[in-house]
Coordinates of N, CA and C in Angstrom, one line a residue:
N271 N -74.2 -55.8 69.0 CA -73.8 -56.3 67.7 C -73.1 -57.7 67.9
L272 N -73.4 -58.6 67.0 CA -72.8 -59.9 67.0 C -71.4 -59.8 66.5
V273 N -70.5 -60.7 67.0 CA -69.2 -60.7 66.6 C -69.0 -62.0 65.8
S274 N -68.3 -62.0 64.7 CA -68.1 -63.2 63.9 C -67.2 -64.2 64.6
A275 N -67.3 -65.5 64.2 CA -66.5 -66.5 64.8 C -65.0 -66.3 64.5
P276 N -64.1 -66.7 65.4 CA -62.7 -66.4 65.2 C -62.2 -67.2 64.0
Q277 N -61.2 -66.6 63.3 CA -60.5 -67.3 62.2 C -59.0 -67.4 62.5
N278 N -58.5 -68.6 62.3 CA -57.0 -68.8 62.5 C -56.2 -67.9 61.6
L279 N -55.2 -67.2 62.1 CA -54.4 -66.3 61.3 C -53.3 -67.1 60.5
G280 N -53.2 -68.4 60.6 CA -52.4 -69.1 59.7 C -51.0 -69.3 60.2
D281 N -50.1 -70.0 59.4 CA -48.8 -70.4 59.9 C -47.8 -69.2 59.8
S282 N -48.1 -68.1 59.2 CA -47.2 -66.9 59.3 C -47.2 -66.4 60.7
I283 N -48.3 -66.5 61.4 CA -48.4 -66.0 62.8 C -48.2 -67.2 63.8
N284 N -49.0 -68.2 63.6 CA -49.0 -69.3 64.6 C -48.0 -70.4 64.2
S285 N -47.5 -71.1 65.3 CA -46.5 -72.1 65.2 C -46.8 -73.2 66.2
A286 N -45.9 -74.2 66.3 CA -46.1 -75.2 67.3 C -45.9 -74.7 68.7
D287 N -45.2 -73.5 68.8 CA -45.0 -72.8 70.1 C -46.3 -72.0 70.5
L288 N -46.2 -71.4 71.6 CA -47.4 -70.6 72.1 C -47.3 -69.1 71.6
E289 N -48.4 -68.7 71.0 CA -48.5 -67.3 70.5 C -49.7 -66.6 71.2
Y290 N -49.5 -65.4 71.7 CA -50.6 -64.8 72.4 C -50.4 -63.3 72.5
Y291 N -51.4 -62.6 73.0 CA -51.3 -61.2 73.3 C -50.9 -60.3 72.1
P292 N -51.8 -60.3 71.0 CA -51.4 -59.5 69.8 C -51.7 -58.1 70.1
S293 N -51.0 -57.2 69.4 CA -51.1 -55.8 69.5 C -51.0 -55.2 68.1
L294 N -51.9 -54.4 67.6 CA -52.0 -53.8 66.2 C -51.7 -52.3 66.3
T295 N -51.0 -51.8 65.2 CA -51.0 -50.4 65.0 C -52.3 -50.0 64.4
I296 N -52.6 -48.7 64.5 CA -54.0 -48.2 64.1 C -54.3 -48.5 62.6
D297 N -53.2 -48.5 61.8 CA -53.5 -48.8 60.3 C -53.7 -50.2 60.0
G298 N -53.5 -51.1 61.0 CA -53.8 -52.5 60.8 C -52.7 -53.2 60.0
K299 N -51.5 -52.6 59.8 CA -50.5 -53.1 59.0 C -49.4 -53.8 59.7
S300 N -49.3 -53.6 61.0 CA -48.2 -54.3 61.8 C -48.9 -54.9 63.0
M301 N -48.5 -56.2 63.3 CA -48.9 -56.9 64.5 C -47.7 -57.4 65.3
I302 N -47.7 -57.1 66.6 CA -46.7 -57.6 67.5 C -47.3 -58.7 68.4
I303 N -46.7 -59.8 68.5 CA -47.2 -60.9 69.3 C -46.1 -61.3 70.3
T304 N -46.6 -62.0 71.3 CA -45.6 -62.7 72.2 C -45.6 -64.1 71.8
R305 N -44.4 -64.7 71.7 CA -44.2 -66.1 71.4 C -43.3 -66.7 72.5
R306 N -43.8 -67.8 73.1 CA -43.0 -68.4 74.1 C -42.4 -69.7 73.6
I307 N -41.1 -69.8 73.6 CA -40.3 -71.0 73.2 C -39.7 -71.6 74.4
N308 N -40.0 -72.8 74.7 CA -39.7 -73.3 76.0 C -40.2 -72.4 77.1
S309 N -39.4 -71.8 77.9 CA -39.9 -70.9 79.0 C -39.5 -69.5 78.7
D310 N -39.0 -69.2 77.5 CA -38.6 -67.8 77.2 C -39.6 -67.1 76.3
E311 N -40.1 -66.0 76.8 CA -41.1 -65.1 76.1 C -40.3 -64.0 75.3
D312 N -40.6 -63.9 74.0 CA -40.0 -62.8 73.2 C -41.1 -62.2 72.3
F313 N -40.8 -61.0 71.7 CA -41.7 -60.4 70.8 C -41.4 -60.7 69.4
Y314 N -42.4 -60.9 68.6 CA -42.3 -61.1 67.1 C -43.2 -60.1 66.4
V315 N -42.8 -59.7 65.2 CA -43.6 -58.8 64.5 C -43.9 -59.4 63.1
S316 N -45.1 -59.1 62.6 CA -45.6 -59.5 61.3 C -46.2 -58.3 60.6
N317 N -46.0 -58.1 59.3 CA -46.6 -57.0 58.6 C -47.6 -57.5 57.6
F318 N -48.7 -56.7 57.4 CA -49.7 -57.1 56.5 C -49.4 -56.5 55.1
A319 N -49.2 -57.4 54.1 CA -48.9 -56.9 52.8 C -49.5 -57.9 51.8
N320 N -50.0 -57.3 50.7 CA -50.5 -58.1 49.6 C -51.7 -59.1 50.1
G321 N -52.4 -58.6 51.0 CA -53.6 -59.3 51.5 C -53.3 -60.4 52.5
R322 N -52.1 -60.5 53.0 CA -51.8 -61.6 54.0 C -50.8 -61.1 55.0
W323 N -50.7 -61.8 56.1 CA -49.7 -61.5 57.1 C -48.4 -62.2 56.7
E324 N -47.3 -61.5 56.8 CA -46.0 -62.0 56.5 C -45.5 -62.9 57.7
K325 N -44.5 -63.7 57.4 CA -44.0 -64.5 58.5 C -43.5 -63.7 59.7
A326 N -43.9 -64.0 60.9 CA -43.5 -63.3 62.0 C -42.0 -63.5 62.3
M327 N -41.3 -62.4 62.6 CA -39.9 -62.4 62.9 C -39.6 -61.7 64.2
P328 N -38.5 -62.1 64.9 CA -38.2 -61.4 66.1 C -38.1 -59.9 65.9
I329 N -38.7 -59.1 66.9 CA -38.7 -57.7 66.8 C -37.2 -57.2 66.8
S330 N -36.9 -56.2 66.0 CA -35.6 -55.7 65.9 C -35.3 -54.7 67.0
G331 N -34.0 -54.6 67.3 CA -33.6 -53.7 68.4 C -33.2 -54.4 69.6
K332 N -33.3 -53.8 70.8 CA -32.8 -54.3 72.0 C -33.8 -54.7 73.0
I333 N -35.0 -55.1 72.5 CA -36.1 -55.4 73.5 C -36.0 -56.9 74.0
N334 N -35.9 -57.8 73.0 CA -35.8 -59.2 73.4 C -34.6 -59.6 74.2
T335 N -34.7 -60.3 75.3 CA -33.6 -60.7 76.1 C -33.8 -62.1 76.5
N336 N -32.9 -62.6 77.4 CA -33.0 -63.9 78.0 C -34.0 -63.9 79.1
Y337 N -34.5 -62.8 79.5 CA -35.6 -62.7 80.5 C -36.9 -62.8 79.7
N338 N -38.0 -62.6 80.4 CA -39.4 -62.8 79.8 C -40.0 -61.4 79.5
E339 N -40.3 -61.3 78.2 CA -41.0 -60.1 77.7 C -42.4 -60.5 77.2
G340 N -43.4 -59.9 77.7 CA -44.7 -60.3 77.3 C -45.8 -59.2 77.5
A341 N -47.0 -59.5 77.2 CA -48.1 -58.7 77.4 C -47.8 -57.2 77.0
Q342 N -47.6 -57.0 75.7 CA -47.2 -55.7 75.2 C -48.3 -55.0 74.6
N343 N -48.1 -53.7 74.4 CA -49.1 -52.8 73.7 C -48.3 -51.8 72.9
I344 N -48.5 -51.7 71.6 CA -47.8 -50.8 70.7 C -48.7 -49.6 70.6
S345 N -48.2 -48.4 70.7 CA -49.0 -47.2 70.5 C -49.6 -47.2 69.1
Q346 N -50.7 -46.5 68.9 CA -51.4 -46.5 67.6 C -50.5 -46.0 66.5
D347 N -49.6 -45.0 66.8 CA -48.7 -44.5 65.8 C -47.5 -45.3 65.5
G348 N -47.3 -46.4 66.4 CA -46.2 -47.3 66.2 C -44.9 -46.9 66.7
D349 N -44.9 -45.8 67.5 CA -43.6 -45.3 68.0 C -43.3 -45.7 69.4
L350 N -44.2 -46.2 70.2 CA -44.0 -46.5 71.6 C -44.4 -47.9 71.8
L351 N -43.6 -48.7 72.6 CA -44.0 -50.0 73.0 C -43.9 -50.1 74.5
V352 N -45.0 -50.4 75.2 CA -45.0 -50.7 76.6 C -45.3 -52.1 76.8
F353 N -44.6 -52.8 77.7 CA -44.7 -54.2 77.9 C -44.4 -54.6 79.3
T354 N -44.7 -55.9 79.6 CA -44.4 -56.5 80.9 C -43.1 -57.2 80.8
G355 N -42.2 -56.9 81.7 CA -40.9 -57.6 81.8 C -40.9 -58.2 83.2
C356 N -40.6 -59.5 83.2 CA -40.6 -60.3 84.5 C -39.2 -60.8 84.8
N357 N -38.9 -60.7 86.1 CA -37.6 -61.2 86.6 C -36.4 -60.4 86.1
Y358 N -36.6 -59.2 85.7 CA -35.4 -58.3 85.3 C -34.6 -58.0 86.6
P359 N -33.3 -58.0 86.5 CA -32.5 -57.7 87.7 C -32.8 -56.4 88.3
E360 N -33.2 -55.3 87.5 CA -33.4 -54.0 88.1 C -34.9 -53.8 88.4
G361 N -35.7 -54.9 88.3 CA -37.2 -54.8 88.5 C -37.5 -54.5 89.9
R362 N -38.6 -53.8 90.1 CA -39.1 -53.5 91.5 C -39.9 -54.6 92.1
G363 N -40.5 -55.4 91.2 CA -41.3 -56.6 91.6 C -41.1 -57.7 90.7
S364 N -41.9 -58.8 90.8 CA -41.7 -59.9 89.9 C -41.9 -59.6 88.5
C365 N -43.0 -58.7 88.2 CA -43.2 -58.3 86.9 C -43.5 -56.8 86.9
D366 N -42.8 -56.0 86.1 CA -42.9 -54.6 86.0 C -43.3 -54.2 84.6
L367 N -43.7 -52.9 84.4 CA -43.9 -52.3 83.1 C -42.7 -51.6 82.6
Y368 N -42.4 -51.8 81.3 CA -41.2 -51.2 80.7 C -41.7 -50.5 79.4
I369 N -40.8 -49.6 79.0 CA -41.1 -48.8 77.8 C -39.9 -48.8 76.8
A370 N -40.2 -48.8 75.5 CA -39.1 -48.7 74.5 C -39.7 -47.8 73.4
Y371 N -38.7 -47.2 72.6 CA -39.1 -46.2 71.6 C -38.5 -46.7 70.3
R372 N -39.3 -46.5 69.2 CA -38.9 -46.8 67.9 C -37.8 -45.9 67.4
T373 N -36.7 -46.4 66.8 CA -35.7 -45.5 66.4 C -35.9 -45.2 64.9
K374 N -35.1 -44.2 64.4 CA -35.2 -43.8 63.0 C -35.0 -45.0 62.0
S375 N -34.1 -46.0 62.5 CA -33.8 -47.1 61.6 C -34.9 -48.2 61.6
G376 N -35.9 -48.0 62.5 CA -37.0 -48.9 62.6 C -36.9 -49.9 63.7
G377 N -35.7 -50.0 64.3 CA -35.5 -50.9 65.5 C -36.1 -50.2 66.8
W378 N -35.8 -50.8 67.9 CA -36.3 -50.4 69.2 C -35.2 -50.1 70.1
T379 N -35.3 -49.1 71.0 CA -34.3 -48.8 72.0 C -34.3 -49.8 73.1
E380 N -33.3 -49.8 73.9 CA -33.2 -50.7 75.0 C -34.3 -50.2 76.0
P381 N -35.1 -51.2 76.5 CA -36.2 -50.8 77.4 C -35.8 -50.2 78.7
E382 N -36.6 -49.3 79.3 CA -36.4 -48.8 80.6 C -37.6 -49.0 81.5
N383 N -37.3 -49.3 82.7 CA -38.4 -49.4 83.7 C -39.2 -48.1 83.7
L384 N -40.5 -48.3 83.6 CA -41.4 -47.1 83.3 C -41.2 -46.0 84.4
P385 N -40.8 -44.8 83.9 CA -40.5 -43.8 84.9 C -41.7 -43.4 85.7
G386 N -41.5 -43.1 86.9 CA -42.7 -42.6 87.8 C -43.0 -43.6 88.9
V387 N -44.2 -43.7 89.3 CA -44.6 -44.5 90.4 C -45.6 -45.6 90.1
I388 N -45.5 -46.1 88.8 CA -46.4 -47.2 88.4 C -45.9 -48.5 89.0
N389 N -44.6 -48.8 88.9 CA -44.2 -50.1 89.3 C -43.9 -50.2 90.8
T390 N -44.3 -51.3 91.4 CA -44.1 -51.6 92.8 C -43.5 -52.9 93.1
E391 N -43.5 -53.3 94.3 CA -43.0 -54.7 94.7 C -44.1 -55.7 94.3
F392 N -45.3 -55.2 94.0 CA -46.3 -56.1 93.5 C -46.3 -56.4 92.0
W393 N -47.3 -57.1 91.5 CA -47.3 -57.5 90.1 C -48.0 -56.4 89.3
E394 N -47.3 -55.9 88.3 CA -47.9 -55.0 87.3 C -47.8 -55.7 85.9
S395 N -48.9 -55.6 85.1 CA -48.9 -56.3 83.8 C -49.9 -55.7 82.9
S396 N -50.0 -56.2 81.7 CA -51.0 -56.0 80.7 C -51.3 -54.5 80.4
P397 N -50.3 -53.8 80.0 CA -50.5 -52.3 79.7 C -51.3 -52.1 78.4
S398 N -52.0 -51.0 78.4 CA -52.8 -50.5 77.3 C -52.7 -49.0 77.2
L399 N -52.1 -48.5 76.2 CA -52.0 -47.0 76.0 C -53.2 -46.4 75.3
S400 N -53.7 -45.3 75.8 CA -54.8 -44.6 75.1 C -54.3 -44.1 73.8
P401 N -55.2 -43.8 72.8 CA -54.7 -43.4 71.5 C -53.9 -42.1 71.5
D402 N -54.1 -41.2 72.5 CA -53.3 -40.0 72.5 C -52.0 -40.2 73.4
K403 N -51.8 -41.4 73.8 CA -50.6 -41.8 74.6 C -50.5 -41.0 76.0
K404 N -51.6 -40.5 76.4 CA -51.6 -39.7 77.7 C -52.0 -40.6 78.9
D405 N -52.7 -41.7 78.6 CA -53.2 -42.5 79.7 C -52.7 -44.0 79.5
L406 N -52.3 -44.6 80.6 CA -51.9 -46.0 80.5 C -52.7 -46.8 81.5
Y407 N -53.5 -47.7 81.0 CA -54.2 -48.7 81.7 C -53.4 -49.9 81.9
F408 N -53.5 -50.6 83.1 CA -52.8 -51.8 83.4 C -53.4 -52.5 84.5
A409 N -53.0 -53.8 84.7 CA -53.5 -54.6 85.8 C -52.4 -54.7 86.9
S410 N -52.8 -54.7 88.1 CA -51.9 -54.8 89.2 C -52.5 -55.5 90.4
S411 N -51.7 -56.2 91.2 CA -52.1 -56.8 92.5 C -51.8 -55.9 93.6
R412 N -51.4 -54.6 93.4 CA -51.0 -53.7 94.4 C -52.1 -53.5 95.5
T413 N -51.7 -53.0 96.6 CA -52.7 -52.8 97.7 C -53.5 -51.6 97.4
G414 N -54.7 -51.4 98.0 CA -55.5 -50.3 97.8 C -56.6 -50.6 96.8
G415 N -56.7 -51.8 96.3 CA -57.7 -52.1 95.3 C -58.9 -52.8 95.9
Y416 N -59.7 -53.5 95.1 CA -60.9 -54.2 95.6 C -60.7 -55.7 95.8
G417 N -59.5 -56.2 95.5 CA -59.2 -57.6 95.7 C -58.6 -58.2 94.5
G418 N -57.8 -59.2 94.7 CA -57.1 -59.9 93.5 C -56.3 -58.9 92.7
S419 N -56.4 -59.0 91.4 CA -55.8 -58.0 90.5 C -56.9 -57.0 90.1
D420 N -56.6 -55.8 90.0 CA -57.5 -54.7 89.6 C -56.9 -54.0 88.4
I421 N -57.8 -53.2 87.7 CA -57.3 -52.4 86.6 C -57.1 -51.0 87.1
W422 N -56.0 -50.4 86.8 CA -55.6 -49.0 87.2 C -55.3 -48.2 86.0
V423 N -55.2 -46.9 86.2 CA -54.8 -45.9 85.1 C -53.8 -44.9 85.7
S424 N -52.8 -44.6 84.9 CA -51.9 -43.6 85.2 C -51.8 -42.6 84.0
H425 N -51.5 -41.3 84.4 CA -51.5 -40.3 83.3 C -50.0 -39.8 83.1
R426 N -49.7 -39.6 81.8 CA -48.4 -39.1 81.5 C -48.2 -37.6 81.9
I427 N -47.2 -37.3 82.6 CA -46.9 -36.0 83.1 C -45.6 -35.5 82.5
T428 N -45.2 -34.3 83.0 CA -44.0 -33.7 82.5 C -42.8 -34.6 82.6
G429 N -42.0 -34.5 81.5 CA -40.8 -35.3 81.4 C -40.9 -36.7 81.1
G430 N -42.1 -37.1 80.6 CA -42.3 -38.5 80.3 C -42.6 -39.4 81.5
R431 N -42.7 -38.8 82.7 CA -43.0 -39.6 83.8 C -44.5 -39.9 83.9
W432 N -44.9 -40.9 84.8 CA -46.3 -41.3 84.9 C -46.8 -41.0 86.4
S433 N -48.0 -40.6 86.5 CA -48.6 -40.2 87.8 C -48.9 -41.3 88.6
E434 N -49.3 -41.0 89.9 CA -49.8 -42.0 90.8 C -51.0 -42.7 90.2
P435 N -51.0 -44.0 90.1 CA -52.1 -44.8 89.5 C -53.4 -44.6 90.2
E436 N -54.5 -44.5 89.5 CA -55.8 -44.4 90.1 C -56.6 -45.7 89.8
N437 N -57.2 -46.3 90.8 CA -58.1 -47.5 90.6 C -59.3 -47.1 89.8
L438 N -59.7 -47.9 88.9 CA -60.9 -47.6 88.1 C -62.2 -47.7 88.8
G439 N -62.2 -48.2 90.0 CA -63.4 -48.2 90.8 C -64.2 -49.5 90.7
P440 N -65.3 -49.6 91.5 CA -66.1 -50.8 91.6 C -67.0 -51.1 90.4
S441 N -67.2 -50.2 89.5 CA -67.9 -50.5 88.3 C -67.1 -51.5 87.4
I442 N -65.8 -51.4 87.5 CA -64.9 -52.3 86.8 C -64.3 -53.4 87.7
N443 N -63.8 -53.0 88.8 CA -63.1 -54.0 89.6 C -64.0 -54.7 90.7
T444 N -63.7 -55.9 91.0 CA -64.4 -56.7 91.9 C -63.5 -57.3 93.0
A445 N -64.0 -58.1 93.8 CA -63.2 -58.7 94.9 C -62.2 -59.8 94.4
V446 N -62.4 -60.2 93.1 CA -61.5 -61.2 92.6 C -60.7 -60.5 91.5
D447 N -60.5 -61.2 90.3 CA -59.5 -60.7 89.3 C -60.1 -60.0 88.1
E448 N -59.5 -58.8 87.8 CA -59.7 -58.2 86.5 C -58.4 -57.9 85.9
G449 N -58.3 -58.1 84.6 CA -57.0 -57.9 83.9 C -57.2 -57.7 82.4
S450 N -56.0 -57.7 81.7 CA -55.9 -57.5 80.3 C -56.8 -56.3 79.7
P451 N -56.6 -55.1 80.3 CA -57.4 -54.0 79.8 C -57.0 -53.6 78.4
F452 N -57.9 -53.2 77.6 CA -57.6 -52.6 76.2 C -58.5 -51.4 76.0
I453 N -57.9 -50.2 75.8 CA -58.7 -49.0 75.6 C -58.8 -48.9 74.1
H454 N -60.1 -48.7 73.6 CA -60.4 -48.6 72.2 C -59.9 -47.3 71.6
A455 N -59.8 -47.3 70.3 CA -59.4 -46.0 69.6 C -60.3 -44.9 69.9
D456 N -61.5 -45.1 70.3 CA -62.4 -44.0 70.6 C -62.1 -43.3 72.0
N457 N -61.2 -44.0 72.7 CA -60.7 -43.5 74.0 C -61.9 -43.4 75.1
Q458 N -62.9 -44.1 74.8 CA -64.1 -44.1 75.7 C -64.6 -45.5 76.1
T459 N -64.1 -46.5 75.3 CA -64.5 -47.9 75.6 C -63.4 -48.8 76.1
L460 N -63.6 -49.4 77.2 CA -62.6 -50.3 77.8 C -63.0 -51.7 77.8
Y461 N -62.2 -52.6 77.2 CA -62.4 -54.0 77.2 C -61.5 -54.6 78.2
F462 N -61.9 -55.7 78.9 CA -61.1 -56.3 80.0 C -61.7 -57.7 80.3
N463 N -60.9 -58.5 81.0 CA -61.4 -59.7 81.4 C -61.6 -59.7 82.9
S464 N -62.5 -60.6 83.4 CA -62.9 -60.6 84.8 C -63.4 -62.0 85.2
S465 N -63.1 -62.4 86.4 CA -63.7 -63.6 87.0 C -64.6 -63.2 88.1
G466 N -64.9 -61.9 88.2 CA -65.8 -61.4 89.3 C -67.2 -61.0 88.8
H467 N -67.3 -60.5 87.6 CA -68.6 -60.1 87.0 C -69.3 -61.4 86.5
T468 N -70.6 -61.3 86.5 CA -71.4 -62.5 86.1 C -71.2 -62.7 84.6
G469 N -70.8 -64.0 84.2 CA -70.5 -64.3 82.8 C -70.9 -65.7 82.5
Y470 N -70.2 -66.3 81.6 CA -70.5 -67.7 81.1 C -69.5 -68.7 81.7
G471 N -68.4 -68.3 82.3 CA -67.4 -69.2 82.8 C -66.5 -68.6 83.8
S472 N -65.4 -69.2 84.1 CA -64.5 -68.7 85.1 C -64.0 -67.3 84.8
T473 N -63.6 -67.0 83.6 CA -63.1 -65.7 83.2 C -63.7 -65.3 81.9
D474 N -64.4 -64.2 81.8 CA -65.0 -63.8 80.6 C -64.5 -62.4 80.2
L475 N -64.9 -62.0 78.9 CA -64.5 -60.6 78.5 C -65.7 -59.7 78.7
F476 N -65.4 -58.5 79.0 CA -66.4 -57.5 79.3 C -66.0 -56.1 78.7
L477 N -67.0 -55.2 78.6 CA -66.6 -53.9 78.2 C -67.4 -52.9 79.0
S478 N -66.8 -51.7 79.2 CA -67.4 -50.6 79.9 C -67.1 -49.3 79.1
R479 N -68.1 -48.4 79.1 CA -67.9 -47.1 78.4 C -67.8 -45.9 79.4
K480 N -67.0 -45.0 79.1 CA -66.8 -43.8 80.0 C -68.0 -42.9 79.8
T481 N -68.5 -42.4 80.9 CA -69.6 -41.5 80.9 C -69.1 -40.0 80.8
A482 N -70.0 -39.1 80.6 CA -69.6 -37.7 80.4 C -68.9 -37.1 81.6
D483 N -69.1 -37.7 82.8 CA -68.4 -37.2 84.0 C -67.1 -37.9 84.3
G484 N -66.7 -38.7 83.3 CA -65.4 -39.4 83.5 C -65.5 -40.7 84.2
K485 N -66.7 -41.2 84.6 CA -66.8 -42.4 85.4 C -67.1 -43.5 84.4
W486 N -66.9 -44.8 84.8 CA -67.1 -46.0 84.0 C -68.5 -46.6 84.2

């Protein structure tokens, strides 16, 4: 199927600063973006009302700090936010994955380093939660992959912890870089970028679908 040409979201979302990595709730009514002002990355949120996006404002709660918050993914029900935090004092590597929860007041809790064995001394980034919140796809430069950064998946287990990550294998990953995974609402289609698969330029977008035996 052909995809329509991109349309600018307008000055409620875009500004003279850098905006990137949007994440939508399943109802399409809330969008969280990363905005970088000078060298500081923070999250902003905009709601869709009366046929337009409202002016993006800093996300409420305790997520934004003087460190860098970026590459986030909000769960489809809007209750969980997983994101990349870089240069945090308690971090295990340069960039780790963190999680925060929506409170009853609508704000967000203070983030915690993702429990389990996902984060390492290597680079972890670009999280994407499955629609049932049981699987977390992400990019990492950890050892044991096929080269460069690869896409991995971890499964949520007892107590909110996350299992040992599994590499998605050579159908997805190559000897160079794969990143920015996004698992579709069907929980079967994975979008990602790659500089290793044959495309039109240095880094292109690709998709892969899960087969009946769980392979890609």
